[in-house]
CSV table of C-alpha atoms in Angstrom, one decimal:
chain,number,residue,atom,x,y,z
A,1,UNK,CA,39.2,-47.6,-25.4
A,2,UNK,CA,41.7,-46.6,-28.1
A,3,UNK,CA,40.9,-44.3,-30.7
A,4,UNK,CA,40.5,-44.9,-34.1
A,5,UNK,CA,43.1,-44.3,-37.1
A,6,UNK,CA,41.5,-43.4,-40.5
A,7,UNK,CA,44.3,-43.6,-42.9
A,8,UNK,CA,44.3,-42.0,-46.1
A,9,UNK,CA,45.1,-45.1,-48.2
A,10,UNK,CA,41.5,-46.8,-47.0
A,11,UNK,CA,39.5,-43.8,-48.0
A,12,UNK,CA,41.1,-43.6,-51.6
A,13,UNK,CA,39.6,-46.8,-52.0
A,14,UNK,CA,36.0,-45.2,-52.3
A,15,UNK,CA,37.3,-44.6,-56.0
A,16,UNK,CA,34.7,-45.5,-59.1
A,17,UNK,CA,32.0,-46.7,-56.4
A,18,UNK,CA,28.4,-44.9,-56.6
A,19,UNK,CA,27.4,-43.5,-53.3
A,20,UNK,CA,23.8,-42.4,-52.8
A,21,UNK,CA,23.7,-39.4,-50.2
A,22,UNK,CA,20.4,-38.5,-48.6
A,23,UNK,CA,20.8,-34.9,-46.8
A,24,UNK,CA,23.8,-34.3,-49.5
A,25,UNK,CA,23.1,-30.4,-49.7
A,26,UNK,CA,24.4,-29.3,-46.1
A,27,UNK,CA,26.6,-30.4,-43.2
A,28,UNK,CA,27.8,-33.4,-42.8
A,29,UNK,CA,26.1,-35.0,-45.9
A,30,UNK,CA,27.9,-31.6,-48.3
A,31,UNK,CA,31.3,-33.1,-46.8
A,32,UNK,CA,30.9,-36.1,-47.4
A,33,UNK,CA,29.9,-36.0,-51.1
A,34,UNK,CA,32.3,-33.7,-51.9
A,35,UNK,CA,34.9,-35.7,-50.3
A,36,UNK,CA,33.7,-39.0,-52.3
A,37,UNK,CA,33.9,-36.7,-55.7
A,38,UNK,CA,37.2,-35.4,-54.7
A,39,UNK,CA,38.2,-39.3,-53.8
A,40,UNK,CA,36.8,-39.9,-57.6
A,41,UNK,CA,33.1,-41.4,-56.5
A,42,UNK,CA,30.2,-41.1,-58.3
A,43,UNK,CA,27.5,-39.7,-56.4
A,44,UNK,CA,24.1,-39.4,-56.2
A,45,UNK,CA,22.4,-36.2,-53.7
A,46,UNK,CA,19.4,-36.4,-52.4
A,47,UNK,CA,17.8,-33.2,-50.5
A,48,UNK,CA,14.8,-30.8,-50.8
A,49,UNK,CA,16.8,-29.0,-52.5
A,50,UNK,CA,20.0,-28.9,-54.5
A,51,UNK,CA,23.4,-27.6,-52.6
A,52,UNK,CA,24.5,-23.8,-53.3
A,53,UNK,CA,25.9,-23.3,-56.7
A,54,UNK,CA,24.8,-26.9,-57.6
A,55,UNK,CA,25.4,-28.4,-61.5
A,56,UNK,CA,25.4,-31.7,-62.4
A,57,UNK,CA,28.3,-32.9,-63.4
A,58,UNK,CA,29.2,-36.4,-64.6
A,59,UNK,CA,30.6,-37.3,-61.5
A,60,UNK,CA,27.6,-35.7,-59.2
A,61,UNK,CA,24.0,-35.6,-59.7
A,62,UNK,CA,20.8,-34.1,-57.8
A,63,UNK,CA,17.4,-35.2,-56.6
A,64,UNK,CA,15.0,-33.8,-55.1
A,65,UNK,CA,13.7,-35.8,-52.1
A,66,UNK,CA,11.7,-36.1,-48.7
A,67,UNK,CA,12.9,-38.9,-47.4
A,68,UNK,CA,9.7,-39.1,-44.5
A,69,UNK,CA,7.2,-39.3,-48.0
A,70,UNK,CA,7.4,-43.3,-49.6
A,71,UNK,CA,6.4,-42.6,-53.2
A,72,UNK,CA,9.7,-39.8,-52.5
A,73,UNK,CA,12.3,-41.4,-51.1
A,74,UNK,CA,11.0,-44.8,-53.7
A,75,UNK,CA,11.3,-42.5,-56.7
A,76,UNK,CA,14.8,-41.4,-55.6
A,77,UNK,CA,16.2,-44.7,-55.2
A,78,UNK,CA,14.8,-46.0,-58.8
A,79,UNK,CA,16.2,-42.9,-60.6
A,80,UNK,CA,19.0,-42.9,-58.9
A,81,UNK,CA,20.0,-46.3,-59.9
A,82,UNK,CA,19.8,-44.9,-63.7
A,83,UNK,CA,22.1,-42.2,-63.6
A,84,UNK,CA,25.0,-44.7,-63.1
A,85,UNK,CA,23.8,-48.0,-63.8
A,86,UNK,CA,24.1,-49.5,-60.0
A,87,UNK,CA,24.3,-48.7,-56.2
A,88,UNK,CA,27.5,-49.3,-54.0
A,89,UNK,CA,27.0,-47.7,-50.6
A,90,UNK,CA,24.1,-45.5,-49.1
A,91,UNK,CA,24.5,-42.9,-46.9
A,92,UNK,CA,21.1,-42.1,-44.4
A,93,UNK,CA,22.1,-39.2,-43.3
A,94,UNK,CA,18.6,-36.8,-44.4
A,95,UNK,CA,17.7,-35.3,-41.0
A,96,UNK,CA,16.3,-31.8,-39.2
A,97,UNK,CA,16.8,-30.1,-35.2
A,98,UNK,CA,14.5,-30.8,-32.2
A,99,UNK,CA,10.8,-30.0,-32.8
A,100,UNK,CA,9.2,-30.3,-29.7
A,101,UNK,CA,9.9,-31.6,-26.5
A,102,UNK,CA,6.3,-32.9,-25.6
A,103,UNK,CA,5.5,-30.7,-23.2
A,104,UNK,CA,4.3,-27.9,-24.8
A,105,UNK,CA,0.8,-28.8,-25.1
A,106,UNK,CA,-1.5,-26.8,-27.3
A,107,UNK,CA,-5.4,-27.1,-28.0
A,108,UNK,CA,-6.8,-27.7,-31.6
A,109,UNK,CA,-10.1,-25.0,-33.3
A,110,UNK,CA,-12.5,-27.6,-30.9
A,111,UNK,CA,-10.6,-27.1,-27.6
A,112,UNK,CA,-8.9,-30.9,-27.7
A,113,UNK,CA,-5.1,-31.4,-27.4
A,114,UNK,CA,-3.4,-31.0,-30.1
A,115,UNK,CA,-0.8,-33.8,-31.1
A,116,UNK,CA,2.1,-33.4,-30.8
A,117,UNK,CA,4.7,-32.2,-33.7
A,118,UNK,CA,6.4,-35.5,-34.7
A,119,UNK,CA,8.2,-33.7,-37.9
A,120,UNK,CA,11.8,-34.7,-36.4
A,121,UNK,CA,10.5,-38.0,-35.6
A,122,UNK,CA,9.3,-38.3,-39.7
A,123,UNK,CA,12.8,-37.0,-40.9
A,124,UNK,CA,14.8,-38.4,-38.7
A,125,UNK,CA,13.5,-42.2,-37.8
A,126,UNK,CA,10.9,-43.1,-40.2
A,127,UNK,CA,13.0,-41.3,-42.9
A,128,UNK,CA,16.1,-43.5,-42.2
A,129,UNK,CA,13.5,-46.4,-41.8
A,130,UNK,CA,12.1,-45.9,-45.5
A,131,UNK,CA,16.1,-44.9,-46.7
A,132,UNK,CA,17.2,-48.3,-44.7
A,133,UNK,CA,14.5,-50.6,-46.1
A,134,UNK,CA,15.4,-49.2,-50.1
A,135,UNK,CA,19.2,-49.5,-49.7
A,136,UNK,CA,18.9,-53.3,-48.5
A,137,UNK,CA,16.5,-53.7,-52.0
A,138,UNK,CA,19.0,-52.1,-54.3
A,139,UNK,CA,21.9,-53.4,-52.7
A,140,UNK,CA,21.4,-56.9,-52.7
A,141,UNK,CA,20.5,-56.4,-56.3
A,142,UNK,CA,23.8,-56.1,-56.7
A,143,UNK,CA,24.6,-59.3,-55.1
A,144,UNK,CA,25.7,-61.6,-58.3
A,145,UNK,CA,27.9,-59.0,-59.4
A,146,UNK,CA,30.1,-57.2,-55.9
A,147,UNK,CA,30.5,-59.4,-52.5
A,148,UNK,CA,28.8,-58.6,-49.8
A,149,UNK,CA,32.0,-56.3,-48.4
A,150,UNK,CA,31.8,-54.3,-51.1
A,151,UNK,CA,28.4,-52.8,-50.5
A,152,UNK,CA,27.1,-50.7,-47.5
A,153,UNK,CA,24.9,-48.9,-45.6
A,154,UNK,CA,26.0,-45.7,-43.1
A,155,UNK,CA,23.4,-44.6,-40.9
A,156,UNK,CA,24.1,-41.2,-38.9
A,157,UNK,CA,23.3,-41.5,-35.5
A,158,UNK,CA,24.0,-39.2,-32.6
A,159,UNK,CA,26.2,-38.8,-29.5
A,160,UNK,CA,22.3,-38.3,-28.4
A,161,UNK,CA,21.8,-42.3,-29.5
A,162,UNK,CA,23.0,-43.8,-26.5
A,163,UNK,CA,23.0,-41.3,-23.6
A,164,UNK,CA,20.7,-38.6,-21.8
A,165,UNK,CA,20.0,-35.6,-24.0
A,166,UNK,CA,17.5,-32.7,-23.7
A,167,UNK,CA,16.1,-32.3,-27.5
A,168,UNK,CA,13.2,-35.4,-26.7
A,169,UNK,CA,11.9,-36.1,-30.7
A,170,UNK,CA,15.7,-36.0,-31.5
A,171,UNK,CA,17.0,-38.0,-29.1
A,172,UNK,CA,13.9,-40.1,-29.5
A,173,UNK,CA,14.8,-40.6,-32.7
A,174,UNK,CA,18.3,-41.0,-32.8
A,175,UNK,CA,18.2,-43.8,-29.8
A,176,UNK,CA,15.8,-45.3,-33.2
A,177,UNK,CA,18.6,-45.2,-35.4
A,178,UNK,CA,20.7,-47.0,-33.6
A,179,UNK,CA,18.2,-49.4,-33.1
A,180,UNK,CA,18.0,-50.2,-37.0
A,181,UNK,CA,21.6,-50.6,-36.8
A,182,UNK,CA,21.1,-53.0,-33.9
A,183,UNK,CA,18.0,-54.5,-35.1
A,184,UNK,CA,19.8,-55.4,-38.6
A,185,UNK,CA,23.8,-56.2,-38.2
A,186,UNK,CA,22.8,-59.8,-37.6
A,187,UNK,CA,20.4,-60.3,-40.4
A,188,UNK,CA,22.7,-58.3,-43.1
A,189,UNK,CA,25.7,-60.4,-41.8
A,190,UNK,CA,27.0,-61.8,-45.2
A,191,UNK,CA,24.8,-59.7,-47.0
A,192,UNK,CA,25.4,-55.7,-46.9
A,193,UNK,CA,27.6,-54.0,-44.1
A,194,UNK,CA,25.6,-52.2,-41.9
A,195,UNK,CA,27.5,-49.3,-39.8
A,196,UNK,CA,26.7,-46.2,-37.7
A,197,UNK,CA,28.1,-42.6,-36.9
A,198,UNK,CA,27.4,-40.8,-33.9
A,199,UNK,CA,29.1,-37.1,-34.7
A,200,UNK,CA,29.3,-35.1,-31.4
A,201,UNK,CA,28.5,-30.9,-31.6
A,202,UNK,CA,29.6,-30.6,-35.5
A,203,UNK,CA,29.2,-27.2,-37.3
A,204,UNK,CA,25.8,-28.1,-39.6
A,205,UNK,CA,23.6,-25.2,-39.4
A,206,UNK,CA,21.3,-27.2,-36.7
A,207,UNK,CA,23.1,-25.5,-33.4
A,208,UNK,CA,24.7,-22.5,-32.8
A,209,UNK,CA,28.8,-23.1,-32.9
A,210,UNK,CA,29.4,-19.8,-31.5
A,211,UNK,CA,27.3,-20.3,-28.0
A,212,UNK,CA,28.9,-23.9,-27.6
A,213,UNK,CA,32.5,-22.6,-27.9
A,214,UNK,CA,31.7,-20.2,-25.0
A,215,UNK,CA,31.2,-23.4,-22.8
A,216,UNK,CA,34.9,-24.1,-24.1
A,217,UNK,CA,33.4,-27.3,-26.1
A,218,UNK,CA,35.1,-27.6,-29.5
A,219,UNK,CA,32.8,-27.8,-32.7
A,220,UNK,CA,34.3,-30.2,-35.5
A,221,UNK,CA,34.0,-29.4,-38.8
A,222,UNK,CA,31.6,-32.0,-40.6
A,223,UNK,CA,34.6,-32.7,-43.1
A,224,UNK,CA,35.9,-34.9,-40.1
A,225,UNK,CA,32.9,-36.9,-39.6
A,226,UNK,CA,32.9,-37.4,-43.3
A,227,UNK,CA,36.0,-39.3,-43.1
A,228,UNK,CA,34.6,-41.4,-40.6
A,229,UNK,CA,31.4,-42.0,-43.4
A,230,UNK,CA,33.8,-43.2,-46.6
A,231,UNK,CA,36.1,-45.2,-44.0
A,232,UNK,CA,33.0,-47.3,-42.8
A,233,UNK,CA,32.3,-47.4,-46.5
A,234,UNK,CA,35.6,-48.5,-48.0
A,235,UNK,CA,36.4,-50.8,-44.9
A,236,UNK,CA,35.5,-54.6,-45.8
A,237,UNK,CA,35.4,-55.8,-42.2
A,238,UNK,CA,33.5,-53.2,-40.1
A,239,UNK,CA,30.0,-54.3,-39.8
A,240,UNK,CA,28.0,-53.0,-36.9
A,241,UNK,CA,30.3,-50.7,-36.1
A,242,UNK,CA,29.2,-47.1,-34.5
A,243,UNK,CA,31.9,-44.0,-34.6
A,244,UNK,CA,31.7,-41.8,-32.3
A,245,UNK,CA,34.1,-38.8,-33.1
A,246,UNK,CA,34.1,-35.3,-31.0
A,247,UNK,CA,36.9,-32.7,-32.4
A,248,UNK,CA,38.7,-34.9,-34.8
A,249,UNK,CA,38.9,-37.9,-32.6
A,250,UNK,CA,37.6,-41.2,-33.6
A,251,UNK,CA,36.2,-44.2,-31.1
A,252,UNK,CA,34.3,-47.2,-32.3
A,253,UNK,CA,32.2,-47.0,-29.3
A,254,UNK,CA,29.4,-50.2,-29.7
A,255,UNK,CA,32.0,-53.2,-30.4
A,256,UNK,CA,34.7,-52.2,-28.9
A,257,UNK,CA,36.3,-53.8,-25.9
A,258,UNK,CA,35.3,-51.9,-23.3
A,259,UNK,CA,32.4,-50.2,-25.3
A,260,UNK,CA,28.6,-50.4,-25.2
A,261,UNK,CA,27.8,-53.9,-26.0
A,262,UNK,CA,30.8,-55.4,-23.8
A,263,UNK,CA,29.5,-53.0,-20.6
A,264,UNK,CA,26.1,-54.2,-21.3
A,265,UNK,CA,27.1,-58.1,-21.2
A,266,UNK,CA,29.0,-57.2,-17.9
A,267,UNK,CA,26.2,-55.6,-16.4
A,268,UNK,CA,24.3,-58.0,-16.6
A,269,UNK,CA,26.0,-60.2,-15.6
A,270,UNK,CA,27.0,-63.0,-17.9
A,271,UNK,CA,23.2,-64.2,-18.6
A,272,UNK,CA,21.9,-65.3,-21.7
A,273,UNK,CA,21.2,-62.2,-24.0
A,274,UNK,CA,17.4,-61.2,-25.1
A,275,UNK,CA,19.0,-61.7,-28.9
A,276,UNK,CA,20.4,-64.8,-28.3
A,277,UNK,CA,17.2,-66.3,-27.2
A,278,UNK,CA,15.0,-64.3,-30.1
A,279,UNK,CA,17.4,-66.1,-32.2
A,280,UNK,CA,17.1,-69.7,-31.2
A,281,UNK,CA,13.2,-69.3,-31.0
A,282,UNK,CA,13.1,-67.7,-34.5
């Protein structure tokens, strides 16, 4: 699988357009807004709260947002759309660590079990859920006046969205991610561009970079998986794509050839996909 080239020239292209950003105060969402106002996009942040230092400037603007709340993540969207008059590309990118892994069982004030915490499962999947269904809205509100290549959704997955990883409500909800993207690439085809990123171990505050260097396992700066964000953004054919990058390296890992949907047809040998029937049925 050859890796991925993300040229300069493509990113620039992000100019004038107005990107909405949820998780836009820290990590990988911080990079990527500051590298769409440094590319001269207008952007809209949405967090619990604003970035260190923040002022709103005419370029960049704040909201406050919980993206797992409806009337929230609603209200964002609607004044969002006022600051600059319309919506180009959305970034779901609002998200939080491991919360539980569903074995530590505790009992409630009657002596019953508990449930279980499900806060990363709010954040993380029915968070990008809520974000998801809102950016389609807004987006193909725009439809008379931008084609459908110029507007898109960038979801942020995980390396944790397709293989074995320990965090449970994370990876649980990160396998969901991909499954929006999944679920959606065929229906938005046409419509909105639908894409992916699934950053490996990235310096965001939500694991310690020091203790995974001792393992001798690099830790990107989020400023390189931002790149990968605006070039899904400013790239008119990539639709359904899913970038995996790990120390500055780039791989579109779910159409590739040799990648996760090609691997999955092989396995199985040539038969009629489950989509392919839910599609002639539908």
């Amino acid at each position: 699988m050859a890796t991925l080239d993300i040229p300069d020239n493509i990113l620039m292209t992000i100019k004038g357009k107005v990107v909405l950003i949820t998780g836009g105060s820290s990590g990988i969402g911080k990079a990527t807004s500051d590298l769409c106002i440094e590319l001269g996009a207008l952007v809209v942040i949405g967090d619990i709260t604003p970035p260190p230092k923040f002022e709103d400037t005419a370029e960049c603007k704040f909201l406050g947002v919980d993206v797992s709340l409806w009337e929230s993540i609603r209200d964002f969207f609607a004044k969002a759309k006022v600051f600059f008059g319309k919506i180009d590309h959305v970034f779901v990118n609002a998200g939080v660590g491991p919360t539980t892994d569903f074995l530590n069982h505790t009992l409630d004030s009657d002596g019953n079990i508990a449930p279980p915490n499900l806060r990363t499962i709010n954040v993380n999947f029915i968070g990008a859920i809520n974000t998801v269904w809102l950016a389609t809205y807004y987006l193909q509100d725009t439809a008379c006046e931008y084609s459908s290549a110029e507007r898109s959704i960038v979801i942020t997955a995980s390396a944790s969205s397709f293989q074995n990883f320990g965090a449970t409500d994370y990876t649980a909800a990160k396998h969901g991610v991909l499954g929006i993207l999944r679920g959606l690439v065929g229906k938005l085809e046409g419509k909105i561009r639908i894409n992916a990123i699934a950053p490996s171990w990235t310096a965001t505050g939500l694991v310690p970079p020091d203790a995974i260097e001792a393992l001798g396992v690099a830790v990107q700066s989020p400023k390189v998986v931002a790149r990968s964000v605006i070039f899904l953004f400013t790239s008119r054919t990539r639709h359904g794509d899913l970038i995996y990058s790990r120390d500055g390296t780039y791989l579109e890992i779910n159409k590739a050839t040799g990648g996760l949907l090609e691997n999955t047809e092989t396995l199985l040998g040539g038969m009629m996909s489950e989509d392919e029937v839910y599609r002639r049925i539908s």
